Coordinates of N, CA and C in Angstrom, one line a residue:
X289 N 0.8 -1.2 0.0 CA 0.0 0.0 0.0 C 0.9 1.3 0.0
X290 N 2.1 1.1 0.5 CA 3.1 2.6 0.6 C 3.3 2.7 -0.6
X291 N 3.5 1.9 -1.7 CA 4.0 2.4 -2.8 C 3.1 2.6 -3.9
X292 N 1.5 2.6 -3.4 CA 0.6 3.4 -4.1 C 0.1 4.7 -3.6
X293 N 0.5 4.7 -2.4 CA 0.2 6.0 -1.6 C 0.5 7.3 -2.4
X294 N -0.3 8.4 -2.5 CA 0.1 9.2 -3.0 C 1.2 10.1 -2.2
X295 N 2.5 10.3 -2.4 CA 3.9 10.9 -1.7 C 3.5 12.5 -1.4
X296 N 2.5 13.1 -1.4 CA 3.0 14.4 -0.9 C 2.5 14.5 0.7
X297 N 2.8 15.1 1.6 CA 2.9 14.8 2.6 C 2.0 15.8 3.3
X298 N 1.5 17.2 2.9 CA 0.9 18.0 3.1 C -0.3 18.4 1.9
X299 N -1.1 18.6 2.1 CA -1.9 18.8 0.6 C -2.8 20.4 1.3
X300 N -2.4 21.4 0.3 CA -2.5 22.4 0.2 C -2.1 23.1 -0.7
X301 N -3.4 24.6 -0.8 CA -3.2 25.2 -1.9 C -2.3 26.7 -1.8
X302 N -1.3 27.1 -1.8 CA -0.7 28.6 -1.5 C -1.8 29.8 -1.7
X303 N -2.5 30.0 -2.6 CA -3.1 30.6 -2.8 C -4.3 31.1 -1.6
X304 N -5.1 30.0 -0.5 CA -5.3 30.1 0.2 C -4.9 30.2 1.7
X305 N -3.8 30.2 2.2 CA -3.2 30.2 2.9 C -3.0 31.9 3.7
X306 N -3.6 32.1 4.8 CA -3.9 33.1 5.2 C -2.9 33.5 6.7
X307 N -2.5 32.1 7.3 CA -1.7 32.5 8.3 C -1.1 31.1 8.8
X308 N 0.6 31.5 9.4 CA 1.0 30.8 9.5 C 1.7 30.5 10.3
X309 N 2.0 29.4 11.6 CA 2.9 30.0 12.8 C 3.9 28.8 13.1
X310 N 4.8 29.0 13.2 CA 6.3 28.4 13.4 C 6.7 28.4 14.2
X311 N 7.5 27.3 14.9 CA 7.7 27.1 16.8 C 8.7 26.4 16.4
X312 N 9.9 26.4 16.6 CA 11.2 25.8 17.4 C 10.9 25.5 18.6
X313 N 12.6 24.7 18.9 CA 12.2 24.7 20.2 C 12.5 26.0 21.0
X314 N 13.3 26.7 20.7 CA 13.5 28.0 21.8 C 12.7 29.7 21.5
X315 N 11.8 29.0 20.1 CA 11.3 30.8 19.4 C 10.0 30.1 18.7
X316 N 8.8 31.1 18.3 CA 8.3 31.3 17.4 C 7.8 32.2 16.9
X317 N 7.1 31.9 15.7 CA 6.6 33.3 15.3 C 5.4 33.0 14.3
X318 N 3.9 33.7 14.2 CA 3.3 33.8 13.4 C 2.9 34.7 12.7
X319 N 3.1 34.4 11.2 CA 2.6 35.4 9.9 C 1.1 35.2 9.7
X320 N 1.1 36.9 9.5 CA -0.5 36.4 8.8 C -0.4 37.2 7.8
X321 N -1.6 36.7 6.5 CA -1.6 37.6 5.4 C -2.9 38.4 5.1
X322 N -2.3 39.9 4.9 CA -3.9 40.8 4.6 C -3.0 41.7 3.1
X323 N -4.1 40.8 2.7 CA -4.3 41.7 0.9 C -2.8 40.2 0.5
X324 N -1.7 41.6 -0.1 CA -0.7 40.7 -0.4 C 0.5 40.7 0.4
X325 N 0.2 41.3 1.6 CA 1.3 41.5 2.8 C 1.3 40.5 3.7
X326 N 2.7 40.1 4.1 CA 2.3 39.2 5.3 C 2.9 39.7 6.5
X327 N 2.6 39.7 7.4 CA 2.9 40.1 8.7 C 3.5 39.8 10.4
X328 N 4.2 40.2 11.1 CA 4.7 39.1 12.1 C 3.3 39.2 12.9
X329 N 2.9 38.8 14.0 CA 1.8 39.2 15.2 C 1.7 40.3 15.5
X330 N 3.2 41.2 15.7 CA 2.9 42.5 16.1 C 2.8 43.1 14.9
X331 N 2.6 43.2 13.6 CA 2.6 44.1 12.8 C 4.1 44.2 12.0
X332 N 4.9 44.0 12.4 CA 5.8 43.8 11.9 C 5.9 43.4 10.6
X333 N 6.5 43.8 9.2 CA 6.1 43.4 8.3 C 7.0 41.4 8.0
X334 N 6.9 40.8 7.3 CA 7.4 40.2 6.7 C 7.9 39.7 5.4
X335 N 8.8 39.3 4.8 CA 9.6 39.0 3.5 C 8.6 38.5 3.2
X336 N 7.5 39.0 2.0 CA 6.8 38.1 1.4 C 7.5 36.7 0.5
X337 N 8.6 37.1 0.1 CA 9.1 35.5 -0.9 C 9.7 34.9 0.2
X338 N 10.1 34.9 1.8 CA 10.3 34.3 2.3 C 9.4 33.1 3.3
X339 N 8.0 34.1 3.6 CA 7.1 33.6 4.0 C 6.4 32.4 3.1
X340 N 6.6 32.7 1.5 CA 6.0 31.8 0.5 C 6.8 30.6 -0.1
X341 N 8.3 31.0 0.3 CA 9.2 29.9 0.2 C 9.0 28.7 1.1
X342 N 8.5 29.3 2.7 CA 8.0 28.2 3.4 C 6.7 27.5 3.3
X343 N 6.1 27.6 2.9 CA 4.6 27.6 2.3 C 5.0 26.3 1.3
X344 N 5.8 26.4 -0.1 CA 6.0 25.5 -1.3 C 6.6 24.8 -0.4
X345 N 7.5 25.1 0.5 CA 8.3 23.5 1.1 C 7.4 22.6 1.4
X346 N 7.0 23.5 2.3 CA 5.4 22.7 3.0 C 4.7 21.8 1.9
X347 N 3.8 22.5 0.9 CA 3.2 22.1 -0.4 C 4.1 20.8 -0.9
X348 N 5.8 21.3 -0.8 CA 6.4 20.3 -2.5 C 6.9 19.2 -1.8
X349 N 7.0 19.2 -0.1 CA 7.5 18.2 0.7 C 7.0 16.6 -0.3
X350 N 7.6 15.6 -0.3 CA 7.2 14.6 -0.8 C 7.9 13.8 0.3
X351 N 7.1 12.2 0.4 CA 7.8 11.4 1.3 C 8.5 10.0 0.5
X352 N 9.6 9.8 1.0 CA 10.3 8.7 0.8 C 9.5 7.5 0.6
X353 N 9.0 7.2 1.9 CA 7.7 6.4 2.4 C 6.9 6.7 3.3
X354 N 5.5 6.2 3.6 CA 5.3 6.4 4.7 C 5.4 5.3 5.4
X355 N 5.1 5.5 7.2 CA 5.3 3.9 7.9 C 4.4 4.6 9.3
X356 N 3.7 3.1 9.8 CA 2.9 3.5 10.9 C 3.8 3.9 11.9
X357 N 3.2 5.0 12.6 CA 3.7 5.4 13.9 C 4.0 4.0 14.9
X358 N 3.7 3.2 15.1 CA 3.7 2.2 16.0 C 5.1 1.1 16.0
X359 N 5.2 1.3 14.5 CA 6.5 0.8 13.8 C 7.8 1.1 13.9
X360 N 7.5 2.3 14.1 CA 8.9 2.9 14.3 C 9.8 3.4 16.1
X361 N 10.1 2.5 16.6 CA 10.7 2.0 17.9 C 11.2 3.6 18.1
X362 N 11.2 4.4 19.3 CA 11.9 5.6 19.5 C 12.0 6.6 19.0
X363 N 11.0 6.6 18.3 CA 10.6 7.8 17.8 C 9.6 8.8 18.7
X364 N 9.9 9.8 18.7 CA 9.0 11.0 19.8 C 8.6 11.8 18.8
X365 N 7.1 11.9 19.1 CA 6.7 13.1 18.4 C 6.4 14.3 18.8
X366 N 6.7 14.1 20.6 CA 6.7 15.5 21.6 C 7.8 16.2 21.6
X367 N 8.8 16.0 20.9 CA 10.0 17.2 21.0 C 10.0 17.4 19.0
X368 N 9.1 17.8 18.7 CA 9.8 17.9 17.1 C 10.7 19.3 17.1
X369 N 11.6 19.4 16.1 CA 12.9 20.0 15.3 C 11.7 21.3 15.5
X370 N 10.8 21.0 14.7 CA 10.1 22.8 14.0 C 8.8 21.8 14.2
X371 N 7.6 22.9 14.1 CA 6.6 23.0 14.0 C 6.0 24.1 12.9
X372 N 5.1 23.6 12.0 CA 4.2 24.1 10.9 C 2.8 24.0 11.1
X373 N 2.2 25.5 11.6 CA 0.9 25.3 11.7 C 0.3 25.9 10.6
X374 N -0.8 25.7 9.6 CA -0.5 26.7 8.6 C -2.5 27.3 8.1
X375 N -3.2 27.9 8.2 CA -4.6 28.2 8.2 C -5.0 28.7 7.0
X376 N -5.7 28.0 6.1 CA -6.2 28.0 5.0 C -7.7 28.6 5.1
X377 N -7.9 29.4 3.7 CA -9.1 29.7 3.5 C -10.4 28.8 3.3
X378 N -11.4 29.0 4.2 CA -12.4 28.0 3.8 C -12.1 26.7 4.5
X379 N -10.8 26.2 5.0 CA -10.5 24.8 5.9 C -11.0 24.6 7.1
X380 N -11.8 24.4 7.7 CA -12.0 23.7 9.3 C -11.2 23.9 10.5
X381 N -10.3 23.1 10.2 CA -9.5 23.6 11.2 C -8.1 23.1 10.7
X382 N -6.9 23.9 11.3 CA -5.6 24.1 10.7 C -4.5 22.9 10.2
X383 N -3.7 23.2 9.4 CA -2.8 21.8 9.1 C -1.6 21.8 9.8
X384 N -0.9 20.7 10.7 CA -0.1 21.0 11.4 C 0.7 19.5 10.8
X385 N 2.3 20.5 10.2 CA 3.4 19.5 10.3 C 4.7 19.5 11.1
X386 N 4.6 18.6 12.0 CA 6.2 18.9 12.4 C 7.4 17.7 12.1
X387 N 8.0 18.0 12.1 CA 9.6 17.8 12.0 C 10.0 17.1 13.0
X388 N 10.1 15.8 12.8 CA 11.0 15.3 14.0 C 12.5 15.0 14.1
X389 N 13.1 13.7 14.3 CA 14.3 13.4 14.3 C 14.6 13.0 13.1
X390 N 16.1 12.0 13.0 CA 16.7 12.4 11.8 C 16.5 10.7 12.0
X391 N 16.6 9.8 10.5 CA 17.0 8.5 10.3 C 18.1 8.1 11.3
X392 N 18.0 6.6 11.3 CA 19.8 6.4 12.0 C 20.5 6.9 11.1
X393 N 20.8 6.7 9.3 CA 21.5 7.2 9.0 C 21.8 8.8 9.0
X394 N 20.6 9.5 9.0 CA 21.0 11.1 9.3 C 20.6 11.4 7.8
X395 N 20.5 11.0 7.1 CA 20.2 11.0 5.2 C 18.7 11.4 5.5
X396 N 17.6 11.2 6.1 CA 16.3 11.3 5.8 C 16.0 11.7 7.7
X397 N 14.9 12.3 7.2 CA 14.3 12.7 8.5 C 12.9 12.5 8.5
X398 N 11.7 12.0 9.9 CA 10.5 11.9 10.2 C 9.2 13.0 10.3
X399 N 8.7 13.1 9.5 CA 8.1 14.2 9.6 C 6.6 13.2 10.3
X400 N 5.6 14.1 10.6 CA 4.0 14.1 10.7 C 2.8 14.7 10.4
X401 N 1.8 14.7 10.2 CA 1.1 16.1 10.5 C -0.3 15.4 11.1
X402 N -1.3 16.7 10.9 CA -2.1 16.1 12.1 C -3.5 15.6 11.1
X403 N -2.9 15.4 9.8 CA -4.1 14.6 8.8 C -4.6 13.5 9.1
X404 N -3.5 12.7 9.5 CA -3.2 10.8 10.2 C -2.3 10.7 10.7
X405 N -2.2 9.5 11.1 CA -1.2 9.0 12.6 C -0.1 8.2 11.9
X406 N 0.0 7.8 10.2 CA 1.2 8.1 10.0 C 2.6 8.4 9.9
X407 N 4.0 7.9 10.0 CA 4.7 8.8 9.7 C 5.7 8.9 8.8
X408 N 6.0 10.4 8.0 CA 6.1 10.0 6.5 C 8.0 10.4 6.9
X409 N 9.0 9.6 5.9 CA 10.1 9.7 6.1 C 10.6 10.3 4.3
X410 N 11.2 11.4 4.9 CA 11.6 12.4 4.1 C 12.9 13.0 3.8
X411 N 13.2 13.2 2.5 CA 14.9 13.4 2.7 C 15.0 14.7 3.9
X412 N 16.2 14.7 4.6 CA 16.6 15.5 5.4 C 16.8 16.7 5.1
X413 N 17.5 16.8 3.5 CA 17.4 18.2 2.7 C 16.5 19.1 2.8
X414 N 15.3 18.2 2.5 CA 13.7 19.0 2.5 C 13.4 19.6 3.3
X415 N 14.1 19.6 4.8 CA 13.2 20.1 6.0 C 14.2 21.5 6.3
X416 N 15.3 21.6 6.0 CA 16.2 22.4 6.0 C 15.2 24.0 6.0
X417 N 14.6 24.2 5.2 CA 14.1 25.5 5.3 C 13.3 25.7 6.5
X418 N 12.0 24.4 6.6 CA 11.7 24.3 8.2 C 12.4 25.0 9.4
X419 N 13.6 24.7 9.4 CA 14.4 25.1 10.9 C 15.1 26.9 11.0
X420 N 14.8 27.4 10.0 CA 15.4 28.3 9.5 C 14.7 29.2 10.9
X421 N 15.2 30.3 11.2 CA 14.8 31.3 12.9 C 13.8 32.1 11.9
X422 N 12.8 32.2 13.3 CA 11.7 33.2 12.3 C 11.9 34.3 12.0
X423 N 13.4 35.0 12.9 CA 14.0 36.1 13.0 C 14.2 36.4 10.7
X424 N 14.9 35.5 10.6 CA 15.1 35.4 8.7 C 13.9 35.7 7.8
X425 N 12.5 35.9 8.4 CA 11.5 36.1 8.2 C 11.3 37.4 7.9
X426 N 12.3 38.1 8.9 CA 11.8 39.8 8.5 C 12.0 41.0 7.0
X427 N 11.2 41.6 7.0 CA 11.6 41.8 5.7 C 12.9 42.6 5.5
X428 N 13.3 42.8 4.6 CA 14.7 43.2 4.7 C 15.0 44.7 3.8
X429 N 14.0 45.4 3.7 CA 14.2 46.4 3.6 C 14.7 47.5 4.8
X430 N 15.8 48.4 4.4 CA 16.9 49.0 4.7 C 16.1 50.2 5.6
X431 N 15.4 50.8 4.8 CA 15.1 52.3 5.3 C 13.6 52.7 4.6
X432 N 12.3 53.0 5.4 CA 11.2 53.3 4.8 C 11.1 54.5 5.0
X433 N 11.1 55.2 4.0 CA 10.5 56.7 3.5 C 10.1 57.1 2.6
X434 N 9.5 58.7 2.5 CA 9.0 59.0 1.1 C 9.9 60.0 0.6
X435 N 10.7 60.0 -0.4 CA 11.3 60.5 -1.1 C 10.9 62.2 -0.8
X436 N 9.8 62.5 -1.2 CA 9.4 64.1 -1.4 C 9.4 64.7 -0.2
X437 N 9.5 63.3 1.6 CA 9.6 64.1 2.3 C 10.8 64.3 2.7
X438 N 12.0 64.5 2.0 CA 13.6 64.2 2.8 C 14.0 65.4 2.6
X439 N 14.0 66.6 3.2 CA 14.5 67.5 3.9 C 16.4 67.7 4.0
X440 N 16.6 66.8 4.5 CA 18.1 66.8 5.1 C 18.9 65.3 5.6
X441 N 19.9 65.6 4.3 CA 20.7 64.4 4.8 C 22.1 64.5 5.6
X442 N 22.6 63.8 6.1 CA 23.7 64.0 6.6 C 25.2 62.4 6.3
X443 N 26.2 62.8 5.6 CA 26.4 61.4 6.1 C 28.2 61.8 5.9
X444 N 28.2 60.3 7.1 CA 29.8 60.6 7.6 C 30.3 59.3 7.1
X445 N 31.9 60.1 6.3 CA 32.6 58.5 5.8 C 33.7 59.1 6.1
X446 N 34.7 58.2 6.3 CA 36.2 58.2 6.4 C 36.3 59.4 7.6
X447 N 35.7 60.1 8.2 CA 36.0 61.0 9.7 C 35.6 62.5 8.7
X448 N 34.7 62.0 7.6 CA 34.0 63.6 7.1 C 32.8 63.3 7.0
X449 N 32.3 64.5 7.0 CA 30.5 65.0 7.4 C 30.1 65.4 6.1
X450 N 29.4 65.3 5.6 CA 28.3 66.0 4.6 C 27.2 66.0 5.1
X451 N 26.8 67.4 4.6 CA 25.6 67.9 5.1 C 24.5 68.8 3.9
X452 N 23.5 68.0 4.0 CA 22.6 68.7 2.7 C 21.2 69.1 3.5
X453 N 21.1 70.5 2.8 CA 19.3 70.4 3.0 C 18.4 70.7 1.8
X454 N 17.3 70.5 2.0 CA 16.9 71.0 1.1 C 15.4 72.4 1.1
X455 N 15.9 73.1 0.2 CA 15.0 74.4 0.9 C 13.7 74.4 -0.7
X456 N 12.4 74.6 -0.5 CA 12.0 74.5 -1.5 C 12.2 73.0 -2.2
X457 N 13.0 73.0 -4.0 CA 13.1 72.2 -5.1 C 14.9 72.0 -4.5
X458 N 15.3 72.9 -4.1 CA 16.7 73.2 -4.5 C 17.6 72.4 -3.3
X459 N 18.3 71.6 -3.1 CA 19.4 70.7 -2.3 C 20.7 71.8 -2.2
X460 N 21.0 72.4 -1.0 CA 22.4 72.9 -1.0 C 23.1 72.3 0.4
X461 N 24.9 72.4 -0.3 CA 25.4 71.6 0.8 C 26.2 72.6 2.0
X462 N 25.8 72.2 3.0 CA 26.2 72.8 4.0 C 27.4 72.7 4.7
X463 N 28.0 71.8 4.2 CA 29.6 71.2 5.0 C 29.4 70.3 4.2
X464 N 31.1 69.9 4.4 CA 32.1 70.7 4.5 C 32.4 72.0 4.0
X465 N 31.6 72.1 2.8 CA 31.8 73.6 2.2 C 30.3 74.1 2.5
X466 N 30.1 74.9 2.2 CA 28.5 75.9 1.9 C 28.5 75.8 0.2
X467 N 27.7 74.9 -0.7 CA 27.8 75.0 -1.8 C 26.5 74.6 -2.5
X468 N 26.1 74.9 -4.3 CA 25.1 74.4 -4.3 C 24.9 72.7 -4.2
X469 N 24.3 72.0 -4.5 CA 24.3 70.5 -4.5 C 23.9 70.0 -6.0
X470 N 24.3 69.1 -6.5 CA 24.0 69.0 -7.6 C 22.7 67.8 -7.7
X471 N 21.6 68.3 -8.2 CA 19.9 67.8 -7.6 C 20.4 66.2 -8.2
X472 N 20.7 65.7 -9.2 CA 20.8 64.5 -9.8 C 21.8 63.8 -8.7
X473 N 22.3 64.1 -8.8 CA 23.2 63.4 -7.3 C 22.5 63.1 -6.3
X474 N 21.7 63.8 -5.8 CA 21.2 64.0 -4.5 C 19.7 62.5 -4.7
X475 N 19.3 63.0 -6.1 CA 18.1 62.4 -6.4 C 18.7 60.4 -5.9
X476 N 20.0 60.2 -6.7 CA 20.1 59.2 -6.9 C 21.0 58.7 -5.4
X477 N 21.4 59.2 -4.7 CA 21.5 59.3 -3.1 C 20.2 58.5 -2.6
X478 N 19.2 59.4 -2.6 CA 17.9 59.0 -2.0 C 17.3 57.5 -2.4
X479 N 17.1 57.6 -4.3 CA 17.0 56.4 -4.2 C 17.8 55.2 -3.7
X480 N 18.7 55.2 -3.8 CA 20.0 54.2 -3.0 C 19.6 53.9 -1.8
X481 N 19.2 54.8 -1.1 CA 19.0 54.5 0.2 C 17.3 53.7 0.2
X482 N 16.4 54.6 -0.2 CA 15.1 53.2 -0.3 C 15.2 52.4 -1.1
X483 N 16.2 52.0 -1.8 CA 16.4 50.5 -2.2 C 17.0 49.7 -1.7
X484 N 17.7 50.1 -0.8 CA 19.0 49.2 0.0 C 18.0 48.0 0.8
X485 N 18.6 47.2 0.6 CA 17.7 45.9 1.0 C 18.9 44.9 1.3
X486 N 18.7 44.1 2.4 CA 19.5 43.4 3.2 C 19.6 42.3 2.3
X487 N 21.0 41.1 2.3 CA 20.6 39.3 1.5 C 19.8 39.1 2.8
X488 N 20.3 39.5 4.2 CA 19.0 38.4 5.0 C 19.4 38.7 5.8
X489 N 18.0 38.6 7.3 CA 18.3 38.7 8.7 C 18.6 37.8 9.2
X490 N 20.0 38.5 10.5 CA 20.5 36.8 10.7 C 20.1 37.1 12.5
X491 N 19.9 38.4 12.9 CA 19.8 38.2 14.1 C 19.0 39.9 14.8
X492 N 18.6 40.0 15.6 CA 18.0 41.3 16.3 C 18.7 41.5 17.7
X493 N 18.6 43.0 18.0 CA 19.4 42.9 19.7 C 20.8 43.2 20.0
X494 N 21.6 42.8 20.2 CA 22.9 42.9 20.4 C 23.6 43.1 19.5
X495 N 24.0 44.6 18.8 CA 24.6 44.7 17.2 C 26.0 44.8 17.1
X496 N 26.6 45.4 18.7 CA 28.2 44.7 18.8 C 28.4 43.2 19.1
X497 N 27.9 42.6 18.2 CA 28.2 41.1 18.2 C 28.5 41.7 16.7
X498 N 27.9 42.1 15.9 CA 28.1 42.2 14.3 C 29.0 43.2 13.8
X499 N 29.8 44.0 15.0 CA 30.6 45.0 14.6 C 29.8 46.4 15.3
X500 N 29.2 47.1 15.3 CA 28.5 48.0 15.2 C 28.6 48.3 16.7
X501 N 29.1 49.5 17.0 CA 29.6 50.4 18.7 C 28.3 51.4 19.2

């Protein structure tokens, strides 16, 4: 019967998927989605391609095999790796997969969910995105503002100051010299800065661990 079983392990559609919450063992965190934003609990925004990258794992997960819970000697399903709780539109009530331990060999790992009592064994690779901190979740944009309202920049490199304001249309610089500013410079300054976007969050809190006094 395992090898007619159909192998995907979670059956869900992304499109419906409205909220989603993630538990390690020492953190979690849940996203929800309104419109096309997703969000931490407090409002906090989240990486939408990150939130949806977990979502496909979820969806593309496929199982090795599956094998009864009863069969499998030492296996716990009270301490799983990660937990996946995930709330679909129109569903009853929510889909929960977690992550357990690893094979003896370490090559494949035990997953569950709370469809059946099941449990499906899955390459190890697969679950990798699973364990990822929800902290990596955040979105990674740099600096939110509106361009039309930026007034005055200031910025220090190498132990010099620049200083711009802008009065009216017109950008003049204030230091080091008193001069005018050249607007196309200044424009493309601004954009740089609301584009600047992080490869990824690795952590919150303590930023002289990362350099930063």
């Amino acid at each position: 019967l395992s090898d007619i079983r159909d192998k995907t392990v979670v059956a869900m559609e992304l499109p419906k998927c409205k909220k989603v919450a993630l538990t390690l063992p020492t953190t979690e965190a849940t996203f929800t989605k309104e419109g096309n934003r997703w969000t931490y609990a407090d409002g906090t925004p989240a990486e939408r391609a990150r939130v949806e990258e977990l979502l496909r794992a979820v969806r593309d997960l496929k199982a090795i095999r599956f094998e009864d819970a009863d069969s499998l000697i030492g296996i716990s399903t009270a301490e799983p790796r990660a937990t996946i709780t995930i709330t679909q539109e129109g569903q009853a009530s929510p889909t929960t997969l977690r992550v357990l331990g690893t094979t003896p060999s370490e090559r494949n790992a035990y997953c569950a969910t709370s469809a059946d009592d099941s449990i499906a064994i899955v390459a190890e690779e697969s679950v990798a995105t699973f364990l990822a901190e929800p902290i990596t979740y955040r979105d990674r944009g740099m600096i939110t503002l509106n361009r039309a309202h930026v007034k005055q920049l200031e910025i220090e490199q190498n132990a010099q100051t620049v200083e711009l304001t802008k009065t009216g249309n017109t950008w003049t610089m204030a230091a080091p010299v008193v001069a005018k500013a050249d607007p196309d410079a200044v424009r493309t300054l601004i954009g740089d800065l609301t584009a600047l976007r992080a490869k990824r969050v690795v952590s919150q809190g303590d930023a002289a661990e990362f350099g930063f006094n």
